[in-house]
């Protein structure tokens, strides 16, 4: 893969940080006994090392962080205070003047800004837009508010990378400077023309609330960084068709080729409560004609945002070009449901003659079946990467704290780690999603354990795996359900378990068991990601996976949902596997090889840096065996503007 000399130079010097190598003395847990003298000497060391600017920020943090934490701990809540009580106590004195307690900006940014996920330098970000590979660079555009940490004034931010992990921020690519996008340059896609030139088609929102589709071209296609974009003078090229409200017409997809050589694309819309993907045809990617039929629609799913439509190979893990159409491929149709803010997809076939999508299983159609992610993940968009012959999926992960907290910290949202997606040729009814291979380049020190027996109620620390940035792979033996089901009497009625009822604290026969990540030594904060195997009324064993945020943070006003869903485990699979990426305020769990994914946002105040520990736990009444666990400390990635 071509290398970017600028990035290389940055990485040589800055790939690692103190966060990974050891405890950051300015921000480690502070006991009340800690002396002012020792804090001062630690500060001096950092001043030497990072220079005046960094030291200034950290000194603000060191002054404010213990104060903020003391407020949340000894003085106000005590170790036995429940989360509910904590909320009550911390609402009393207000840092913001409106009853909401937030951490000071420097503290929150230090603790919760991710270290290897894509984030702009500051302010609000939402949907990924127009990802592509062009002349040796991955390009990433994103919905961005240059003026603040909440949604509004939306432009297309732009960054490039040679490995999808290390990014250079470029100037804003598209700004609202026309009547048709004065209210915002909204989401859209890139299509590579036959001559290889990328064309952006995006939604413009006018001040009157009208949504239209618009085209922009590279100002200089020979520039691999594509720094300048020019809007077509004939914009808008599409206005909402009859029967579609002007406010329900947005987010054009990447175009693909019809059998007659013309281009096709879809635009998301709704009619009453039916979500739909309108179909358009064009010879030149600029003049579009509405087709009589829609690509697909599903009743009661509401507005379809950010539709994505792409083929997947039924054998092998390689990706396919968006316009590949062959009888042997399957198609994925994804819609982001505005009503629920979840990304749903269906696997099916594409009839090239009728130009319609047909789900393999109508009970798992777009919007009513599978989700890419059972946590926080929205407005996703995929692209074909010709350099590595794979399809890559980007998704927006919003904050789970309050808007007030976002304004206080000065930024909001991250992008999920880009995922390679392919067809699951074992279950044949879902996609597999795994972090792109390049993430492994960030792996540092590793700890490994084999054959760890977790007795009922057992808790085992994975020593040497403390830190706020980890990549963890763990494999459990599938519980020995045969013996217990034969013994009878001990079976758990799985119909009574739901991830949200009790979370990791609920005790069953074969669950919960899994990991506690970002856990402080007193377990005042911890995020449990776990399996729960149970027996259903239909006489089937079923496996759930859950991500429990109820005790992730001592902060008030953060989301405490327990996310969860079922994961298919085949009869030939006598194991349960889990890979978890932990990056300070994001926990991404890839279950059973990527068959199911849950992303959570968490805001630890105690369980940070070297005070963030990793544990194996088993809260089931049966022993569980851990076949192996490997955990790597993850290096930080500096992001730079040029
Ligand atoms: N975000 C964009 C819209 C899109 C929505 C506006 C999805 O184009 O429908 O920022 O998050």
XYZ file of C-alpha atoms and ligand atoms in Angstrom:
653
model
C 0.000 0.000 0.000
C 1.454 3.409 -0.875
C 2.745 5.292 2.139
C 2.238 8.934 2.922
C 5.583 10.474 3.900
C 3.863 13.050 6.124
C 2.092 10.375 8.072
C 5.228 8.248 8.280
C 7.154 11.114 9.805
C 4.458 11.783 12.391
C 4.205 8.163 13.291
C 7.945 7.650 13.717
C 7.937 10.226 16.476
C 4.516 10.038 17.989
C 3.011 6.617 17.612
C 3.205 5.778 21.266
C 2.154 7.838 24.214
C 2.520 7.704 27.916
C -1.035 6.411 28.137
C 0.059 3.039 26.768
C 3.432 2.594 28.264
C 2.560 3.268 31.805
C 0.497 5.202 34.169
C 0.080 8.853 33.296
C 1.046 10.456 36.573
C -1.068 13.515 35.992
C -4.233 11.606 35.566
C -3.899 8.396 37.526
C -6.333 7.758 40.419
C -5.535 10.170 43.174
C -5.846 9.051 46.773
C -6.471 11.634 49.418
C -3.118 10.799 50.962
C -1.243 11.735 47.815
C 1.036 14.679 48.578
C 1.146 17.953 46.752
C 4.904 17.477 46.444
C 4.634 14.252 44.499
C 2.059 15.755 42.162
C 4.365 18.697 41.511
C 7.310 16.509 40.646
C 5.172 14.439 38.281
C 4.013 17.614 36.578
C 7.600 18.763 36.121
C 8.498 15.491 34.424
C 5.705 15.970 31.946
C 6.664 19.568 31.270
C 10.117 18.297 30.337
C 8.697 15.684 28.114
C 5.909 17.332 26.216
C 6.679 21.022 26.388
C 4.731 23.951 27.580
C 1.496 23.504 25.627
C 0.766 19.959 26.647
C 1.801 20.651 30.216
C -0.590 23.577 30.425
C -3.535 21.437 29.378
C -2.539 18.619 31.726
C -1.967 20.928 34.654
C -5.496 22.238 34.250
C -6.568 18.624 34.207
C -4.601 17.723 37.310
C -6.084 20.601 39.190
C -9.634 19.914 38.124
C -9.765 16.147 37.869
C -9.240 15.231 41.527
C -11.722 17.905 42.471
C -14.289 16.567 40.067
C -13.665 13.028 41.145
C -13.701 13.776 44.817
C -17.014 15.399 44.279
C -18.286 12.178 42.787
C -16.719 9.855 45.300
C -15.656 10.176 48.903
C -17.342 13.402 49.836
C -20.630 12.867 48.158
C -21.446 9.299 47.397
C -19.325 6.776 49.244
C -18.583 3.397 47.778
C -21.978 1.889 48.477
C -24.103 4.627 46.956
C -26.317 3.341 44.190
C -26.355 4.885 40.764
C -29.791 6.248 41.473
C -28.589 7.989 44.620
C -25.571 9.266 42.774
C -27.802 11.007 40.286
C -29.717 12.641 43.111
C -26.583 13.811 44.918
C -24.763 15.074 41.874
C -27.718 17.036 40.638
C -27.585 19.230 43.721
C -24.680 21.619 43.111
C -24.479 22.553 39.479
C -21.399 23.139 37.425
C -23.448 24.429 34.513
C -26.009 26.489 36.334
C -28.894 24.390 35.090
C -28.728 21.454 37.444
C -26.423 19.301 35.384
C -23.027 18.243 36.664
C -20.402 17.990 33.967
C -16.665 17.477 34.000
C -14.484 20.431 33.049
C -13.542 20.480 29.365
C -9.893 19.491 29.775
C -10.753 16.633 32.108
C -13.496 15.239 29.886
C -11.370 15.590 26.811
C -8.461 13.891 28.463
C -10.545 11.044 29.853
C -13.043 10.436 27.076
C -11.565 11.514 23.789
C -10.738 8.337 21.907
C -7.167 7.556 20.940
C -7.437 5.395 17.828
C -10.928 6.152 16.494
C -11.661 8.844 13.943
C -12.758 12.140 15.500
C -12.441 15.687 14.184
C -10.166 17.959 16.189
C -13.216 19.533 17.818
C -16.964 20.155 17.427
C -19.842 17.998 16.236
C -19.642 15.144 13.720
C -22.330 12.777 12.439
C -22.748 10.595 9.333
C -19.848 9.171 7.326
C -20.113 10.420 3.746
C -18.624 9.351 0.412
C -15.827 7.052 1.612
C -13.557 5.936 -1.223
C -10.060 4.927 -2.254
C -8.463 7.303 -4.749
C -4.903 7.484 -6.073
C -3.344 5.769 -3.047
C -5.466 7.434 -0.342
C -8.535 6.498 1.593
C -10.822 9.518 1.641
C -13.278 10.053 4.407
C -15.909 12.797 4.416
C -18.225 13.400 7.335
C -21.144 15.540 8.433
C -19.518 18.242 10.518
C -20.507 21.395 12.386
C -17.502 23.765 12.253
C -19.202 26.077 14.759
C -19.990 23.929 17.767
C -20.441 20.612 19.522
C -24.104 20.130 18.619
C -25.733 19.363 15.255
C -26.142 22.348 12.888
C -24.458 24.382 10.112
C -23.554 21.084 8.477
C -20.616 20.906 6.009
C -18.600 18.001 4.611
C -15.442 17.539 6.683
C -12.640 15.733 4.868
C -9.665 13.582 5.889
C -7.280 11.185 4.149
C -5.331 8.146 5.226
C -3.148 5.439 3.768
C -4.248 2.803 6.267
C -7.714 3.785 7.554
C -6.246 4.357 11.020
C -3.867 7.339 10.767
C -5.623 10.387 9.355
C -4.740 13.826 8.124
C -7.478 16.424 8.397
C -7.978 18.420 5.224
C -9.921 21.616 4.623
C -13.695 21.369 4.581
C -14.753 19.925 1.226
C -18.285 21.324 0.820
C -19.867 24.278 2.603
C -23.434 25.685 2.468
C -23.014 28.496 -0.061
C -26.042 28.040 -2.345
C -29.775 28.489 -1.770
C -30.290 24.734 -2.098
C -27.806 23.813 0.651
C -27.976 26.965 2.782
C -29.377 24.993 5.731
C -26.749 22.269 5.347
C -24.681 20.094 3.046
C -26.218 16.803 4.080
C -25.314 13.197 3.460
C -24.385 11.651 0.167
C -22.100 9.274 -1.650
C -19.278 9.080 -4.142
C -19.471 7.200 -7.417
C -16.337 6.584 -9.469
C -17.061 7.423 -13.119
C -15.783 5.052 -15.853
C -12.695 7.261 -16.225
C -12.030 6.882 -12.486
C -13.031 10.438 -11.529
C -15.075 10.571 -8.302
C -18.426 12.356 -8.386
C -20.164 13.433 -5.195
C -23.952 13.399 -5.115
C -25.303 14.851 -1.878
C -28.465 16.186 -0.311
C -28.763 19.931 0.025
C -31.175 21.281 2.633
C -32.556 24.746 1.887
C -33.665 27.294 4.452
C -37.242 26.513 3.427
C -36.647 22.900 4.475
C -36.533 21.484 0.955
C -34.229 18.520 0.381
C -32.700 18.232 -3.103
C -29.938 16.164 -4.682
C -26.835 17.923 -5.973
C -23.589 17.112 -7.756
C -20.016 18.206 -7.053
C -16.835 17.434 -9.000
C -13.159 17.461 -8.039
C -11.614 20.839 -8.889
C -8.435 18.989 -9.862
C -8.781 15.228 -10.379
C -4.982 14.922 -10.610
C -4.700 15.917 -6.936
C -4.715 12.654 -4.965
C -5.944 14.552 -1.912
C -8.909 16.015 -3.844
C -8.708 19.222 -1.870
C -11.056 21.297 -4.032
C -14.646 20.505 -4.961
C -16.862 22.397 -7.419
C -20.653 22.309 -7.360
C -22.495 21.900 -10.661
C -24.119 25.090 -11.891
C -27.272 23.191 -12.771
C -27.827 22.058 -9.189
C -30.196 20.954 -7.830
C -30.284 17.996 -10.171
C -33.222 16.336 -8.398
C -36.188 17.612 -6.421
C -38.631 15.405 -4.571
C -41.062 13.589 -6.874
C -44.861 13.855 -6.597
C -46.168 12.139 -3.500
C -42.921 12.593 -1.542
C -42.710 15.406 0.975
C -39.883 17.876 0.277
C -38.523 17.041 3.738
C -38.439 13.271 3.154
C -36.067 12.974 0.221
C -32.408 12.452 1.041
C -29.072 10.655 1.137
C -28.345 9.360 -2.410
C -26.419 6.076 -2.658
C -23.350 5.244 -4.693
C -24.611 4.530 -8.228
C -24.293 1.173 -9.962
C -24.591 0.057 -13.580
C -27.842 -1.157 -15.094
C -27.824 -3.973 -17.697
C -28.142 -1.344 -20.434
C -25.013 0.460 -19.246
C -26.836 3.375 -17.641
C -26.382 4.376 -14.026
C -28.869 3.613 -11.268
C -29.018 5.038 -7.775
C -31.490 5.216 -4.957
C -32.579 8.040 -2.670
C -34.202 7.379 0.712
C -37.784 8.522 1.301
C -41.062 7.650 2.966
C -44.739 7.580 2.039
C -46.904 7.770 5.132
C -45.204 5.186 7.361
C -43.617 3.151 4.554
C -39.869 3.514 4.176
C -38.630 3.310 0.607
C -35.652 3.470 -1.698
C -36.624 5.529 -4.769
C -34.884 4.441 -7.957
C -33.330 6.804 -10.517
C -31.574 6.230 -13.830
C -28.976 8.362 -15.615
C -26.578 8.321 -18.531
C -24.125 10.801 -17.068
C -24.593 10.817 -13.264
C -26.173 14.253 -13.587
C -29.485 13.965 -15.437
C -31.636 11.509 -13.516
C -35.015 9.979 -14.338
C -37.325 8.555 -11.703
C -38.149 4.888 -12.365
C -41.668 3.556 -12.001
C -40.735 0.977 -9.443
C -38.867 1.532 -6.219
C -35.822 -0.599 -5.446
C -37.589 -1.722 -2.291
C -40.006 -0.563 0.400
C -41.116 -1.901 3.764
C -44.282 -0.851 5.549
C -44.207 0.757 8.983
C -40.461 1.379 8.948
C -40.702 5.161 8.573
C -38.192 7.390 6.819
C -35.210 5.549 5.288
C -32.045 7.589 5.730
C -28.609 6.804 4.337
C -29.676 3.799 2.255
C -26.760 1.539 1.264
C -27.007 -1.138 -1.429
C -24.133 -3.440 -2.341
C -23.261 -6.973 -3.453
C -21.448 -9.595 -1.366
C -19.723 -12.742 -2.609
C -21.271 -15.977 -1.341
C -17.862 -17.640 -1.159
C -14.747 -16.025 0.206
C -14.292 -12.872 2.216
C -13.321 -10.536 -0.615
C -15.465 -7.521 -1.398
C -17.212 -6.692 -4.648
C -17.501 -3.512 -6.666
C -20.817 -1.762 -6.084
C -21.933 -2.382 -9.664
C -21.136 -6.120 -9.766
C -24.308 -7.936 -10.792
C -24.173 -11.705 -11.186
C -26.550 -14.536 -10.328
C -24.066 -15.908 -7.816
C -23.820 -12.852 -5.596
C -26.116 -11.746 -2.828
C -27.145 -8.184 -2.136
C -27.390 -6.191 1.039
C -29.962 -3.431 1.409
C -29.454 -1.264 4.470
C -31.590 1.593 5.729
C -31.002 3.847 8.710
C -34.390 4.189 10.372
C -35.050 7.757 11.400
C -37.801 6.567 13.780
C -35.544 4.260 15.824
C -32.053 5.533 14.933
C -30.907 1.988 14.145
C -29.217 0.633 11.012
C -31.091 -2.388 9.673
C -30.048 -4.561 6.763
C -31.456 -7.486 4.836
C -29.689 -10.066 2.702
C -31.364 -10.897 -0.560
C -31.169 -10.904 -4.316
C -31.310 -8.173 -6.904
C -33.391 -8.737 -9.999
C -31.450 -6.908 -12.709
C -34.433 -6.923 -15.070
C -37.079 -5.538 -12.724
C -34.443 -3.590 -10.762
C -35.889 -4.677 -7.456
C -34.434 -6.086 -4.265
C -35.949 -9.244 -2.717
C -35.041 -10.293 0.806
C -34.118 -13.954 1.291
C -36.385 -14.040 4.317
C -39.311 -11.572 4.280
C -39.563 -11.828 8.066
C -36.065 -10.342 8.220
C -36.556 -7.601 5.657
C -34.824 -4.211 5.773
C -35.972 -2.332 8.842
C -37.569 -5.277 10.595
C -34.751 -7.793 10.878
C -31.021 -7.740 11.267
C -29.066 -4.834 12.638
C -25.446 -4.034 11.914
C -24.969 -3.235 15.557
C -27.184 -3.712 18.595
C -25.678 -0.730 20.402
C -24.950 2.735 19.123
C -24.197 2.859 15.386
C -26.068 4.867 12.767
C -26.106 6.341 9.255
C -23.474 3.859 8.109
C -22.000 3.718 4.640
C -19.834 1.129 2.903
C -17.383 1.303 0.010
C -15.357 -1.125 -2.064
C -11.635 -0.903 -1.400
C -9.861 -1.862 -4.635
C -6.438 -1.807 -2.929
C -7.315 -4.681 -0.599
C -10.294 -6.114 -2.489
C -12.629 -5.758 0.457
C -15.806 -3.919 1.410
C -15.456 -1.530 4.308
C -18.230 -0.197 6.499
C -18.166 3.108 8.368
C -20.731 4.045 11.033
C -21.406 7.060 13.208
C -21.313 6.502 16.988
C -22.980 9.343 18.835
C -22.305 10.326 22.437
C -24.351 8.812 25.268
C -23.942 11.733 27.624
C -25.930 14.966 27.661
C -25.778 17.768 25.127
C -24.625 20.016 27.967
C -21.686 17.690 28.565
C -20.844 17.718 24.842
C -20.825 21.505 24.786
C -18.644 21.481 27.893
C -16.114 19.130 26.350
C -16.214 20.880 22.983
C -16.799 17.838 20.797
C -19.336 15.178 20.070
C -19.293 11.785 18.307
C -16.739 9.363 16.984
C -16.712 7.019 14.020
C -16.732 3.306 14.751
C -13.574 1.448 13.779
C -13.949 0.777 10.052
C -15.169 -2.785 9.582
C -14.532 -5.300 6.822
C -17.889 -6.843 5.913
C -18.583 -10.101 4.121
C -21.208 -12.816 3.876
C -21.350 -15.406 6.650
C -21.040 -18.582 4.585
C -21.604 -20.708 7.704
C -24.994 -19.420 8.878
C -25.841 -18.140 5.387
C -28.193 -15.594 6.882
C -26.145 -12.656 8.119
C -23.038 -10.600 7.444
C -19.739 -10.872 9.298
C -18.186 -7.596 10.474
C -14.623 -7.417 11.765
C -12.307 -4.471 12.480
C -10.087 -3.792 9.453
C -6.811 -5.717 9.702
C -4.822 -2.481 9.999
C -6.083 -2.047 13.580
C -3.716 -4.842 14.596
C -0.773 -2.562 13.734
C -1.639 -0.630 16.879
C -1.257 -3.642 19.131
C 1.502 -3.250 21.719
C 2.283 -5.280 24.837
C 0.298 -8.492 25.070
C -0.853 -10.723 27.900
C -2.258 -14.189 27.375
C -3.939 -16.764 29.586
C -5.044 -20.290 28.731
C -7.621 -22.565 30.380
C -8.937 -20.336 33.098
C -11.688 -21.968 35.121
C -14.360 -19.517 36.241
C -16.263 -20.953 39.178
C -19.819 -19.743 39.826
C -19.533 -16.139 40.954
C -15.870 -16.121 39.873
C -13.923 -12.984 39.057
C -10.355 -13.210 37.711
C -8.245 -10.208 36.885
C -6.281 -10.391 33.631
C -3.067 -9.077 35.110
C -0.962 -6.855 32.900
C -3.957 -5.857 30.836
C -4.785 -2.614 32.609
C -5.315 0.436 30.450
C -7.992 2.430 28.722
C -6.995 1.260 25.249
C -7.152 -2.472 24.624
C -7.780 -5.039 21.933
C -9.054 -8.233 23.585
C -9.729 -11.664 22.114
C -11.349 -14.287 24.315
C -12.761 -17.747 23.646
C -15.026 -19.569 26.109
C -15.936 -23.252 25.944
C -19.603 -23.417 25.092
C -21.325 -24.447 28.352
C -21.929 -28.163 28.716
C -25.658 -27.900 28.260
C -26.227 -31.525 27.247
C -25.402 -32.892 30.654
C -27.509 -30.356 32.470
C -30.450 -30.663 30.145
C -30.364 -34.434 30.632
C -30.152 -34.033 34.390
C -33.211 -31.860 34.136
C -34.421 -29.474 36.749
C -31.550 -27.036 36.321
C -32.545 -25.525 33.057
C -32.991 -21.832 32.932
C -36.064 -20.531 31.210
C -34.412 -18.159 28.781
C -37.696 -16.535 27.900
C -37.503 -14.786 31.224
C -34.095 -13.309 30.608
C -33.590 -10.166 28.668
C -30.295 -8.262 28.667
C -32.026 -5.220 30.077
C -33.457 -7.042 33.103
C -30.714 -7.006 35.659
C -27.877 -6.968 33.128
C -24.732 -8.622 34.382
C -26.201 -8.823 37.885
C -28.897 -11.321 36.878
C -27.883 -14.894 37.807
C -28.768 -17.821 35.586
C -27.477 -21.344 35.056
C -25.317 -20.551 32.016
C -24.825 -16.860 32.278
C -23.949 -14.130 32.523
C -20.241 -14.724 31.910
C -17.785 -12.578 30.019
C -15.550 -9.579 30.604
C -15.533 -6.524 32.786
C -13.684 -3.788 30.915
C -12.807 -0.306 32.153
C -13.246 -1.494 35.753
C -11.628 0.320 38.661
C -10.209 -1.699 41.526
C -13.268 -1.131 43.703
C -15.678 -1.881 40.853
C -17.424 1.428 41.264
C -17.202 1.656 37.524
C -17.158 -1.250 35.105
C -18.665 -2.179 31.757
C -19.772 -5.807 31.516
C -19.871 -7.462 28.098
C -21.211 -10.971 28.437
C -22.920 -14.089 27.130
C -26.079 -15.630 28.505
C -27.052 -19.108 27.279
C -30.584 -20.203 28.020
C -33.300 -22.639 27.144
C -36.411 -21.334 25.458
C -39.992 -22.499 25.691
C -39.687 -23.842 22.141
C -37.112 -26.283 23.467
C -34.068 -24.584 21.934
C -30.801 -23.378 23.409
C -30.217 -19.770 22.600
C -27.250 -17.507 23.160
C -27.525 -13.860 23.958
C -24.796 -11.286 24.075
C -25.187 -8.099 26.106
C -23.261 -4.902 26.817
C -24.184 -3.422 30.176
C -23.614 0.308 30.681
C -25.500 0.556 33.974
C -22.317 0.812 36.022
C -19.924 2.190 33.431
C -19.678 5.631 34.948
C -20.209 7.498 38.183
C -21.263 10.509 36.165
C -24.922 11.424 36.108
C -26.761 12.091 32.856
C -25.174 9.294 30.877
C -27.128 6.564 29.133
C -27.352 3.382 31.218
C -29.042 1.093 28.695
C -28.084 -2.578 28.604
C -27.778 -3.419 24.921
C -28.220 -6.977 23.724
C -29.518 -9.481 21.242
C -29.252 -13.105 20.149
C -26.220 -14.499 18.407
C -26.388 -17.643 16.311
C -24.087 -20.446 17.445
C -23.929 -23.402 15.081
C -24.069 -27.017 16.366
C -20.483 -27.487 15.123
C -19.282 -24.558 17.241
C -18.329 -25.693 20.742
C -17.055 -22.243 21.684
C -18.120 -18.657 22.116
C -15.704 -16.053 20.837
C -15.486 -12.371 21.512
C -13.218 -9.567 20.357
C -13.506 -6.252 22.179
C -11.911 -2.950 21.224
C -11.740 -0.593 24.179
C -10.779 2.996 23.495
C -11.368 5.202 26.532
C -15.047 6.041 25.913
C -16.011 3.420 23.335
C -16.375 -0.347 23.727
C -16.957 -2.328 20.521
C -17.752 -6.032 20.902
C -17.517 -8.377 17.910
C -19.207 -11.634 18.798
C -18.695 -15.138 17.359
C -16.253 -13.981 14.719
C -18.226 -10.810 13.926
C -21.667 -12.373 13.475
C -23.101 -9.828 15.859
C -21.723 -6.498 17.070
C -22.525 -4.140 19.945
C -21.007 -0.687 20.354
C -21.328 1.215 23.630
C -20.209 4.677 24.721
C -19.056 4.874 28.326
C -17.616 7.646 30.462
C -15.444 6.279 33.257
C -14.037 8.733 35.770
C -12.179 6.276 38.023
C -11.509 3.389 35.647
C -9.175 5.260 33.342
C -5.632 4.728 32.098
C -3.719 2.327 34.332
C -6.577 2.334 36.855
C -8.782 0.682 34.223
C -8.569 -3.056 34.759
C -9.743 -6.079 32.829
C -11.512 -9.034 34.490
C -13.061 -12.311 33.445
C -16.283 -12.905 35.326
C -18.834 -15.622 35.685
C -22.071 -14.782 37.400
C -23.699 -18.062 36.351
C -24.410 -20.885 38.777
C -22.347 -23.251 36.604
C -18.582 -23.172 36.041
C -17.354 -21.756 32.746
C -14.021 -22.483 31.096
C -12.041 -19.790 29.325
C -10.129 -21.494 26.539
C -7.884 -18.541 25.924
C -7.706 -14.815 26.358
C -5.252 -12.422 24.721
C -5.202 -8.717 25.447
C -3.047 -6.087 23.776
C -2.393 -2.540 24.914
C -3.267 -0.296 21.975
C -1.081 2.559 20.785
C -2.597 5.987 20.323
C -2.881 7.539 16.898
C -2.047 11.195 16.472
C -4.382 12.977 14.068
C -2.995 15.965 12.219
C -4.109 18.759 10.017
C -2.036 19.799 7.016
N -27.982 13.120 8.747
C -27.915 13.999 7.632
C -29.035 13.612 6.737
C -29.273 12.214 7.127
C -29.088 12.218 8.598
C -27.982 15.422 8.123
C -28.815 10.877 9.187
O -28.692 13.736 5.376
O -30.542 11.756 6.728
O -26.888 15.710 8.949
O -28.148 10.950 10.406
